[in-house]
CSV table of C-alpha atoms and ligand atoms in Angstrom, one decimal:
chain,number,residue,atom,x,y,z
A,516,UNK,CA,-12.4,17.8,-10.5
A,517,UNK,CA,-9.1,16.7,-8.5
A,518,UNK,CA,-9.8,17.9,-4.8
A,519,UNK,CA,-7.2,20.4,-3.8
A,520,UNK,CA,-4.1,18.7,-2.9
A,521,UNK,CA,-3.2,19.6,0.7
A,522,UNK,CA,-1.1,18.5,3.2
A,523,UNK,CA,-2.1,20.3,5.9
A,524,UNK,CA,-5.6,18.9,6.1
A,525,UNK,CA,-5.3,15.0,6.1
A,526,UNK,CA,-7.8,13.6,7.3
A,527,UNK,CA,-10.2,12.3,5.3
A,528,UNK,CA,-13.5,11.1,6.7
A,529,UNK,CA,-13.5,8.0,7.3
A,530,UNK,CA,-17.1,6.5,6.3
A,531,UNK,CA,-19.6,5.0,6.4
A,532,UNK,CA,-21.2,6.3,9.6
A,533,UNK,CA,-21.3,2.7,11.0
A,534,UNK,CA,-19.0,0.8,9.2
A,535,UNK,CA,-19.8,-3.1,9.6
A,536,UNK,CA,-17.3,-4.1,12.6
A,537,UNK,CA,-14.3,-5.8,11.6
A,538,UNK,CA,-13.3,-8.4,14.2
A,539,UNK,CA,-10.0,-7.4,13.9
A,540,UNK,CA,-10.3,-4.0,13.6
A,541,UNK,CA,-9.1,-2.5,17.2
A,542,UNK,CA,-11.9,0.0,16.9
A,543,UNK,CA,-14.5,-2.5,16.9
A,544,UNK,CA,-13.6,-3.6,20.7
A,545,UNK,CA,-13.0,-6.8,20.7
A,546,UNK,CA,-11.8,-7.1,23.6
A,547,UNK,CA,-14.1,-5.5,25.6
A,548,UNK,CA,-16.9,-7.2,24.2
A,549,UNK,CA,-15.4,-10.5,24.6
A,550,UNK,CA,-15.0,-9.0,28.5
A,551,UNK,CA,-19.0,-8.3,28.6
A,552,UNK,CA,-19.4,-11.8,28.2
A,553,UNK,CA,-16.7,-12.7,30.8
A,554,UNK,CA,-14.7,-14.3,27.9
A,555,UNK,CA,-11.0,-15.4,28.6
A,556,UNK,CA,-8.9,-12.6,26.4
A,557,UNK,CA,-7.4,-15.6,24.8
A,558,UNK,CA,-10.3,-15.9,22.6
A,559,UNK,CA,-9.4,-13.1,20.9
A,560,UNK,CA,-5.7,-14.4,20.0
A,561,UNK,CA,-7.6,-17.8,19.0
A,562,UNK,CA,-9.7,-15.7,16.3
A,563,UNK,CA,-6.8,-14.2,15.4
A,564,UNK,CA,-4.9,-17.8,14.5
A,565,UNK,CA,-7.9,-18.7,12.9
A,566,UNK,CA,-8.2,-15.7,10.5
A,567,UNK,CA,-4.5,-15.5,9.6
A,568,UNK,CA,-2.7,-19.1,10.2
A,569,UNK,CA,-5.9,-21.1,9.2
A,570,UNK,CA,-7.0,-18.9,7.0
A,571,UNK,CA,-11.0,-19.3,8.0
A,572,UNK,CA,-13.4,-17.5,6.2
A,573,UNK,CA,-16.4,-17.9,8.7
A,574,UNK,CA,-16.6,-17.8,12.4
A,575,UNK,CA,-18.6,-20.8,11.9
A,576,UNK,CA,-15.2,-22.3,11.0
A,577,UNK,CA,-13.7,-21.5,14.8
A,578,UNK,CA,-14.9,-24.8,15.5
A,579,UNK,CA,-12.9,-24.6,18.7
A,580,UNK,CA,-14.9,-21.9,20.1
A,581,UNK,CA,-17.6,-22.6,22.1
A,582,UNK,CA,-21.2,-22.8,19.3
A,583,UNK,CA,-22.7,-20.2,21.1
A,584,UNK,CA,-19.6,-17.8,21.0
A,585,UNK,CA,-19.7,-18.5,17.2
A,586,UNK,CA,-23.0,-17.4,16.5
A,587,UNK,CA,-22.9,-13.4,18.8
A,588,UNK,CA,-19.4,-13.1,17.0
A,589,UNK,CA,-21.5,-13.7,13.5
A,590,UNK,CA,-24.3,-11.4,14.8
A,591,UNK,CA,-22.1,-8.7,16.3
A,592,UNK,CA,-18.6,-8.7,14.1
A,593,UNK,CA,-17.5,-9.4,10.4
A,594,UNK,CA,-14.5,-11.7,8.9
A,595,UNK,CA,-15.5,-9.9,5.9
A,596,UNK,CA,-16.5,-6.3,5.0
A,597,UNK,CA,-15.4,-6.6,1.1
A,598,UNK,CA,-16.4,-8.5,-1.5
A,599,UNK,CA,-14.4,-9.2,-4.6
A,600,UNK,CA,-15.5,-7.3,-7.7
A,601,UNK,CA,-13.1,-8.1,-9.5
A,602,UNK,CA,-9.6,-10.8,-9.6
A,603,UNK,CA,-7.3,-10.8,-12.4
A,604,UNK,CA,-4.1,-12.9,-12.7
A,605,UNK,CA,-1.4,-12.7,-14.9
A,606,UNK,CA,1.2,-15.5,-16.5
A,607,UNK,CA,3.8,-14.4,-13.7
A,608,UNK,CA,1.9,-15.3,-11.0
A,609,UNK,CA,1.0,-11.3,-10.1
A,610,UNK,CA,-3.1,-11.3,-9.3
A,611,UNK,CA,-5.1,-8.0,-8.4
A,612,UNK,CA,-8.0,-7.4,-6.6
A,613,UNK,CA,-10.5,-5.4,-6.9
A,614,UNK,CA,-12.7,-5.1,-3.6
A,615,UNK,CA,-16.0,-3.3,-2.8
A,616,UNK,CA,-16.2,-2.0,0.2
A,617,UNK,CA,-19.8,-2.0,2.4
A,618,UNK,CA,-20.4,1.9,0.9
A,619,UNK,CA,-19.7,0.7,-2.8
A,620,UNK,CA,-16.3,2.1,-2.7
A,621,UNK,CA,-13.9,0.1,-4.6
A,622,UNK,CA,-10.2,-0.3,-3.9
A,623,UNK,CA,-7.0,-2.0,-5.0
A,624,UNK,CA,-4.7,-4.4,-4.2
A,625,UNK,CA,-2.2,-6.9,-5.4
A,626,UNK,CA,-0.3,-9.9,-4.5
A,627,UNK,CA,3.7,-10.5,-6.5
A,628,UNK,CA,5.1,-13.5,-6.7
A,629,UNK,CA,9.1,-13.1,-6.7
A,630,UNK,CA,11.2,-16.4,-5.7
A,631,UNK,CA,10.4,-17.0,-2.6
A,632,UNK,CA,9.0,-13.5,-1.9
A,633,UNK,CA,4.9,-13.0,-1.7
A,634,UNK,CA,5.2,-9.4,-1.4
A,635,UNK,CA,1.0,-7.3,-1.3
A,636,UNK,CA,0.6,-3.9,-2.4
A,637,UNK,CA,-2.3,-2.3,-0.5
A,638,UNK,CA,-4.3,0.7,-0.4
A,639,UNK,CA,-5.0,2.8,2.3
A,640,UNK,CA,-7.5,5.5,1.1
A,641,UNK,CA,-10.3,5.6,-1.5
A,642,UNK,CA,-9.0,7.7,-4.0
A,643,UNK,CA,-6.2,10.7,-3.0
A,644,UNK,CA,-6.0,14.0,-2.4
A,645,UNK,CA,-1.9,14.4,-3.1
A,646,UNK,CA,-3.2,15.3,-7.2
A,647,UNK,CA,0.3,13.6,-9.0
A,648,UNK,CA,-0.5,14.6,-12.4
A,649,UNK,CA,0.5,11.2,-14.0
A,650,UNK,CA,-1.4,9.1,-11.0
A,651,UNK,CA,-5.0,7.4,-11.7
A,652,UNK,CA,-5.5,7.5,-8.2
A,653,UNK,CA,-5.7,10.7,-7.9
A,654,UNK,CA,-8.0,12.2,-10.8
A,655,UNK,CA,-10.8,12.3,-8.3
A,656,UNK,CA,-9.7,13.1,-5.0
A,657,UNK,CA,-9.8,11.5,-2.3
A,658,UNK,CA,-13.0,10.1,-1.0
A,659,UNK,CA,-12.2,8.8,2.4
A,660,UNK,CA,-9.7,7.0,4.2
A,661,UNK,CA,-9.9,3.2,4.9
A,662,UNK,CA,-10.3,2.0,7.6
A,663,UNK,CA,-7.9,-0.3,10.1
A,664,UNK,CA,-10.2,-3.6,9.0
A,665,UNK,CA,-10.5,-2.6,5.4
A,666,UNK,CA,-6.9,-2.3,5.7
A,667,UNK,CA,-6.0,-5.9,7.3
A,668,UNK,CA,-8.8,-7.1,5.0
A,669,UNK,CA,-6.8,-6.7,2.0
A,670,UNK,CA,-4.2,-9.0,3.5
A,671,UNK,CA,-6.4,-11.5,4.7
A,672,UNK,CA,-7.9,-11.8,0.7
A,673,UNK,CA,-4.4,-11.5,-0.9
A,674,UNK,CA,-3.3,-14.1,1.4
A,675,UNK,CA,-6.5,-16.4,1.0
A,676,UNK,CA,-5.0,-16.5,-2.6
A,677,UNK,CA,-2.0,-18.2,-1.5
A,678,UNK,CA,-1.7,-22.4,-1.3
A,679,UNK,CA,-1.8,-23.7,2.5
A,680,UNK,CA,2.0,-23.9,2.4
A,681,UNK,CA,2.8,-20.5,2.1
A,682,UNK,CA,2.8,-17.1,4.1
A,683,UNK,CA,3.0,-13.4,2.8
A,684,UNK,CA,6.3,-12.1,3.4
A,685,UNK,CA,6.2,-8.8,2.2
A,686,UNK,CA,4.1,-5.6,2.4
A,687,UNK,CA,4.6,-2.6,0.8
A,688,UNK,CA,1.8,0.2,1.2
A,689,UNK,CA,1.6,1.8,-2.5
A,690,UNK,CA,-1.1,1.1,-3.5
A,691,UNK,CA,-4.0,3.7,-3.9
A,692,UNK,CA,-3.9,6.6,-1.3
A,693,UNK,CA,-1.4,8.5,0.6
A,694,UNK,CA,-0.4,6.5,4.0
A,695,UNK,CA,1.1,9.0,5.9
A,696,UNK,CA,-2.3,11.3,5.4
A,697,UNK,CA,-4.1,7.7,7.0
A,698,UNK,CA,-1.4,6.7,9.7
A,699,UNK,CA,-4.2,6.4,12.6
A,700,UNK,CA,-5.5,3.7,10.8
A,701,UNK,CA,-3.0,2.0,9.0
A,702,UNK,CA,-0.6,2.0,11.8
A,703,UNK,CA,-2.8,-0.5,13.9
A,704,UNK,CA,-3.3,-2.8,10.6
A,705,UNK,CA,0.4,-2.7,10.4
A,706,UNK,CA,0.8,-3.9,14.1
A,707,UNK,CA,-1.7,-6.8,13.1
A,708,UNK,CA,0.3,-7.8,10.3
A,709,UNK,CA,3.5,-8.0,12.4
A,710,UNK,CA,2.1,-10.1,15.5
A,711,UNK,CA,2.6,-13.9,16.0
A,712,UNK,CA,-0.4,-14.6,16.3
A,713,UNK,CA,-1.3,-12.5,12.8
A,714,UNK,CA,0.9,-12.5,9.6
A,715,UNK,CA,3.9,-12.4,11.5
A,716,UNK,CA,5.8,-10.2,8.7
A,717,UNK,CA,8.6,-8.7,10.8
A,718,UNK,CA,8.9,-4.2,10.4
A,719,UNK,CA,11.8,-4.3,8.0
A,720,UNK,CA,10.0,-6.4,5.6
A,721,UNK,CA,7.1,-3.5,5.4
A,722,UNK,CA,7.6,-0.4,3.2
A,723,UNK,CA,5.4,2.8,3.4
A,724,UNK,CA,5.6,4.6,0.4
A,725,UNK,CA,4.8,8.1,0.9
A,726,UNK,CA,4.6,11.5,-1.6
A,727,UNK,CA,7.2,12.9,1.3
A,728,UNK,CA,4.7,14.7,3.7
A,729,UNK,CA,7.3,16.1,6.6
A,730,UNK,CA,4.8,16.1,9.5
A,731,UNK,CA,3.7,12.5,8.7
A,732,UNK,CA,7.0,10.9,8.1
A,733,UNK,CA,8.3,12.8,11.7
A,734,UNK,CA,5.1,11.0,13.3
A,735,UNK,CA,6.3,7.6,11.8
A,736,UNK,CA,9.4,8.5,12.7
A,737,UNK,CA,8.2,8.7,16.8
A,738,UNK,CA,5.3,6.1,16.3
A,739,UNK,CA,7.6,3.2,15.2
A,740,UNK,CA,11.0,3.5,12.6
A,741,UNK,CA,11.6,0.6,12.0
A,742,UNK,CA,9.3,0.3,8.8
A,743,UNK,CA,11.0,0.8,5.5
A,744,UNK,CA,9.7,4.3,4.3
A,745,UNK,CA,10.2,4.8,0.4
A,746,UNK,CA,9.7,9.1,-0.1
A,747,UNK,CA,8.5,9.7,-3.9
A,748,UNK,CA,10.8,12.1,-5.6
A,749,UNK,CA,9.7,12.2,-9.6
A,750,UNK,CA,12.2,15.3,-10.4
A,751,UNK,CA,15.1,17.0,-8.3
A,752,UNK,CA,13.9,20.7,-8.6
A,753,UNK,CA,11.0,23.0,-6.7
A,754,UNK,CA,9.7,23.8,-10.0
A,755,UNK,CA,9.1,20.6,-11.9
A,756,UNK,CA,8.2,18.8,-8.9
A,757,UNK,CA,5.6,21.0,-8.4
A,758,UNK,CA,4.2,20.9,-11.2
A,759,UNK,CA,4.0,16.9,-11.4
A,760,UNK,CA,3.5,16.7,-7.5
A,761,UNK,CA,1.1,19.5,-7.0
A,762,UNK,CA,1.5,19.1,-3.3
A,763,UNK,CA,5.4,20.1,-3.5
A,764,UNK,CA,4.4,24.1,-3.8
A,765,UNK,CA,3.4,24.0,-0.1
A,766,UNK,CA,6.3,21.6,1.3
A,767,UNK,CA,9.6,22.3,-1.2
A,768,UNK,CA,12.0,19.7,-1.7
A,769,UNK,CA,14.3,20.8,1.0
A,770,UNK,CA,12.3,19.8,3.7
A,771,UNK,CA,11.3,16.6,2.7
A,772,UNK,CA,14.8,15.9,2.0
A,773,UNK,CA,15.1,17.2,5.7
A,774,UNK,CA,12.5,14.6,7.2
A,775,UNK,CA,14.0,12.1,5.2
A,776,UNK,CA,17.1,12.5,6.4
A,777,UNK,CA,15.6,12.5,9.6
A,778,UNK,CA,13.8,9.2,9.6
A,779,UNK,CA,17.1,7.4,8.3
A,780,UNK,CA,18.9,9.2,11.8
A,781,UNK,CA,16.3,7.8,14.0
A,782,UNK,CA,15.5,4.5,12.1
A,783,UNK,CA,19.2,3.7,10.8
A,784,UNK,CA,17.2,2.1,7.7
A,785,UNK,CA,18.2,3.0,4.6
A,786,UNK,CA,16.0,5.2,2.4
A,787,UNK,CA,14.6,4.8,-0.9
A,788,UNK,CA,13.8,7.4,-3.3
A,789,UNK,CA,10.8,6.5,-5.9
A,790,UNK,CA,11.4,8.6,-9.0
A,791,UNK,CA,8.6,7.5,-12.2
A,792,UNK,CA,10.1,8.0,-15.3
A,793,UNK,CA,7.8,9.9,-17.6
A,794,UNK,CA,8.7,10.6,-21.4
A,795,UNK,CA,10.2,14.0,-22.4
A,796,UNK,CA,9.2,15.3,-18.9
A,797,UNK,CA,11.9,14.3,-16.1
A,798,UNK,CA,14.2,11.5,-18.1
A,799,UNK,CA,17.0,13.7,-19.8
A,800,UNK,CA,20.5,13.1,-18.7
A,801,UNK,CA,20.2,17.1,-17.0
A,802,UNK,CA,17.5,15.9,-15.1
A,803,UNK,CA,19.5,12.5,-13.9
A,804,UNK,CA,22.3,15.0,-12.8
A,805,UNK,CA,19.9,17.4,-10.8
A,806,UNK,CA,19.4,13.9,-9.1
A,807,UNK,CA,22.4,12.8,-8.4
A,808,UNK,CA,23.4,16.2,-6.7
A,809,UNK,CA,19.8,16.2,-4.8
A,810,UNK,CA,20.9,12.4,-3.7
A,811,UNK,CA,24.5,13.7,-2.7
A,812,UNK,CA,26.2,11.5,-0.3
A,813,UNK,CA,22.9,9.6,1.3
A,814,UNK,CA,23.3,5.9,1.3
A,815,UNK,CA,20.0,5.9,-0.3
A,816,UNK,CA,18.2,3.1,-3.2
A,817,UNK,CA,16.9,5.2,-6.0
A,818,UNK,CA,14.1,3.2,-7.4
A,819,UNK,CA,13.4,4.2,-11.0
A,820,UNK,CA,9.7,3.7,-12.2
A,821,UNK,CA,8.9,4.0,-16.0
A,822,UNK,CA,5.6,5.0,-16.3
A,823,UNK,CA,2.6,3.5,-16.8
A,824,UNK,CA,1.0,4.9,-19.3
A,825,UNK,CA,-2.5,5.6,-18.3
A,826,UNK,CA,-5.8,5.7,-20.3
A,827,UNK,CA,-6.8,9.7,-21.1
A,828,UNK,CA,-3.9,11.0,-19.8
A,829,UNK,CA,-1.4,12.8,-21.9
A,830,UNK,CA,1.8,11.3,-19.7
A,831,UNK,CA,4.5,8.8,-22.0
A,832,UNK,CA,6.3,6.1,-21.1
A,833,UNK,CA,9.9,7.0,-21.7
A,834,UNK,CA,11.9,5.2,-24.5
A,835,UNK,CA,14.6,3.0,-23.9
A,836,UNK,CA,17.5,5.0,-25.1
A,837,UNK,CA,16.1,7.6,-22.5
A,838,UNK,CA,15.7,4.9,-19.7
A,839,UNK,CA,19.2,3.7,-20.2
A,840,UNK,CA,20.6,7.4,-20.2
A,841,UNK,CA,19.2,8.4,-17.1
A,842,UNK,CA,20.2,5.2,-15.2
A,843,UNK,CA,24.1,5.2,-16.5
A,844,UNK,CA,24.1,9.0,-15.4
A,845,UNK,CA,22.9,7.6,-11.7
A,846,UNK,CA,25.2,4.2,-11.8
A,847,UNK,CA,28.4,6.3,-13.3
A,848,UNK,CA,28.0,8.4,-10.2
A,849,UNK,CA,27.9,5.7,-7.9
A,850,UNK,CA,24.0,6.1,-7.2
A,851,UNK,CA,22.1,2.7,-5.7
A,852,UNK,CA,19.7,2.8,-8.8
A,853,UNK,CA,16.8,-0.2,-9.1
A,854,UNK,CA,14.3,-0.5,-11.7
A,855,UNK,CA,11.1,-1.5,-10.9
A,856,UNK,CA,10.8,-4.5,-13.3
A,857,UNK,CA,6.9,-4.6,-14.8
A,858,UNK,CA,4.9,-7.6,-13.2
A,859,UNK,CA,1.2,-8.9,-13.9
A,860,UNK,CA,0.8,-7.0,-17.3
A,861,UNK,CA,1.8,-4.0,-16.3
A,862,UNK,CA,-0.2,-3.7,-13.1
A,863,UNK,CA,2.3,-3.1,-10.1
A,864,UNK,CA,2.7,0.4,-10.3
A,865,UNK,CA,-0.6,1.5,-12.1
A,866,UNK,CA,-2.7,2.6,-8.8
A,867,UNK,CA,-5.9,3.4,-9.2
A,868,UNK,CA,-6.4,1.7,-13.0
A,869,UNK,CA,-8.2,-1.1,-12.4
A,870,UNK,CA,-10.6,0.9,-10.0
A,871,UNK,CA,-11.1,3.3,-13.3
A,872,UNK,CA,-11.8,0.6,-15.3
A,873,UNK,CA,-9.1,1.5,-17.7
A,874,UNK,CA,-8.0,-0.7,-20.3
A,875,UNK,CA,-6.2,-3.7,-18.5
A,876,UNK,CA,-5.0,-6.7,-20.2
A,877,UNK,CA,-5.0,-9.6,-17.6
A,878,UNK,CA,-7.7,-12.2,-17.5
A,879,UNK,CA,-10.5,-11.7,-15.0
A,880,UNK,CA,-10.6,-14.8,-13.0
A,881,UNK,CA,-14.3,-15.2,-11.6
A,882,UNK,CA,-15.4,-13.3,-8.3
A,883,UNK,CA,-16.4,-16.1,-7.0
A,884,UNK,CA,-13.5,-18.3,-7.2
A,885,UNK,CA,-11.2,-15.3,-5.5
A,886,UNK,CA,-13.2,-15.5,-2.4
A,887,UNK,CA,-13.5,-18.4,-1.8
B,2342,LIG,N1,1.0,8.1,-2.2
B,2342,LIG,C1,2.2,7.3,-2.1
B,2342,LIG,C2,2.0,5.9,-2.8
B,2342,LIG,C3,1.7,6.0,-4.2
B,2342,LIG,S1,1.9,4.6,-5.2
B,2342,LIG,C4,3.4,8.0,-2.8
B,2342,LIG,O1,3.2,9.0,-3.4
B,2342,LIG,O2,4.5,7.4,-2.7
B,2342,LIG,C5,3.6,4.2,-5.3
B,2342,LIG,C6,4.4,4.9,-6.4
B,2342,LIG,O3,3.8,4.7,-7.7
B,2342,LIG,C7,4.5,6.4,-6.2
B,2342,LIG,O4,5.8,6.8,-6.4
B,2342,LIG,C8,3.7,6.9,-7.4
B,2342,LIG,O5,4.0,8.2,-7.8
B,2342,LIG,C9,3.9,5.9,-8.4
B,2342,LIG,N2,2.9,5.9,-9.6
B,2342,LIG,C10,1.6,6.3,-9.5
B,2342,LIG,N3,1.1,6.1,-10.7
B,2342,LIG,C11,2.0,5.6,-11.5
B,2342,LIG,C12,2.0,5.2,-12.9
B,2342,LIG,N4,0.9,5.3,-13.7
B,2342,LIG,N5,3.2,4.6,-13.4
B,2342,LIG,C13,4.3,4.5,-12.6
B,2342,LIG,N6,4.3,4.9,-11.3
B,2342,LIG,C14,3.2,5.4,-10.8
């Protein structure tokens, strides 16, 4: 059974009790431990260029740290908490990941390849407890949140993937989980990804999708605005939104409008709206207009999803004639509409699938070969 959605308890434990230390997880002290052993602090910045610019997979790699450094960083710290279940890569370039975490938890992400673009898609729970009807993620709660190092170790995989010559340039967080009920942890992982030293993926090249939780997008708001926040509509009234977005009965589309509107003040980004397009349920030319008028006058993107149809779940994919429809209602009324266009077999928006095991069509490249 789905856990009860709820906004107002978000925190989901965060296990296992003693979670092998990631050494770039701020919460596995670092620093002070490189302190303890009257190491210059630079040490840390060194690992940190190792991991992300060299791309090492061992502190055994480090070779410019002293040997003896090397081996208490093996014995106290890990470069790697996950291992790859499961890689799959599709004609376009798009591969996913399935990673096991140290509990036996397994969690999702993906790398696109657009142009020049290397955009990931993380996750930032195990499972979620937000309940979208249509969502795979969801069907069985949430289980716990990630934490900062499982975080940063999806982008250190996803970018392991990548020939020496290029860099990540994108992130968005949509991927399994709700990120604004995990901010504690992702924010740090975030910070990583932005410094020199790290990834060095600036904040407006970052998107945070969220299901629209007002508290948490306010807190984002006053940690750091200047990440691209994406708010998931899915239909334009109280009463259908609420039944696809269980969540919505205790919130109401007013007020996330509200916070929305109050994140683009503060940040000056502009906002996108996700809306999934799901067959008979939310696509009818009405439904477009209830859009529009929820949209008004915001200088907002309105990203259209059609669905992913998944496995067991009674949710269609909407036709085309319906699709078109609903995007020359928004374009006639001078909407910013975007598709999401379907990369790597279907797999960008389909949280949650691969981790169910559903019926995926991309070839399985060996475990072995992705981590290496
Ligand atoms: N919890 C965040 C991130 C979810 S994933 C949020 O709600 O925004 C990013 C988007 O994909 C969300 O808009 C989500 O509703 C949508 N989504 C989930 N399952 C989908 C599916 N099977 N097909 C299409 N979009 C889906």
């Amino acid at each position: 059974m789905p856990s009860q959605p709820s906004f107002t308890t978000p925190d989901a434990p965060v296990a296992p009790a003693q979670p092998p230390r990631h050494v770039l997880d701020p919460a596995s002290g670092l620093a002070a431990w490189l302190g303890q052993r009257s190491q210059p602090e630079w040490r840390a910045r060194a690992i940190r260029r190792w991991l992300h610019g060299r791309r090492a997979a061992a502190f055994a790699d480090m070779t410019d740290l002293p040997r003896g450094l090397r081996a208490d960083l093996e014995a106290d710290f890990r470069v790697w908490t996950t291992s790859v279940a499961v890689h799959q890569r599709a004609d376009d370039g798009t591969e996913k990941l399935l990673l096991e975490l140290a509990d036996g938890q397994r969690i999702e992400c993906v790398l696109l390849r657009d142009g020049d673009r290397r955009t990931v898609c993380i996750s930032s729970q195990v499972g979620c407890a937000m309940g979208c009807v249509f969502c795979a993620s969801g069907i069985d709660g949430v289980v716990r949140n990630l934490t900062t190092g499982e975080i940063i170790e999806q982008l250190l995989r996803l970018a392991a993937l990548l020939p020496p010559d290029e860099r990540l340039s994108h992130i968005v967080v949509m991927g399994m989980g709700e990120p604004l009920a995990n901010l504690d942890r992702l924010l740090p992982a975030l910070a990583e990804a932005q410094d020199p030293e790290g990834l060095g993926i600036s904040q407006r090249r970052i998107t945070i999708s969220t299901v629209g939780l007002p508290p948490g997008i306010d807190r984002l708001a006053a940690a750091n605005p200047g990440y691209h926040l994406a708010v998931s509509l899915h239909a334009a009234n109280d009463e259908l939104r609420t039944r696809l977005v269980p969540v919505n009965k205790a919130i109401g589309l007013a007020d996330v409008m509200a916070a929305a509107d109050r994140y683009w003040e503060i940040s000056g980004r502009r906002l996108t709206f996700e809306y999934v397009l799901l067959g008979g349920i939310n696509d009818s030319e009405n439904h477009a207009d209830a859009l529009v008028r929820l949209i008004g006058g915001r200088a907002a993107l309105v990203n259209v999803i059609p669905y992913n149809a998944v496995a067991g779940m009674p949710w269609k994919e909407p036709t085309q004639p319906a699709r078109e429809r609903f995007l020359d209602v928004l374009r006639a009324a001078g909407v910013n509409v975007q598709v999401r266009r379907r990369k790597g077999a279907r797999i960008d928006a389909a949280c949650g699938q691969l981790r169910r095991a559903a019926a995926d069509t991309m070839p399985i490249v060996s475990p072995h070969e992705a981590s290496a």
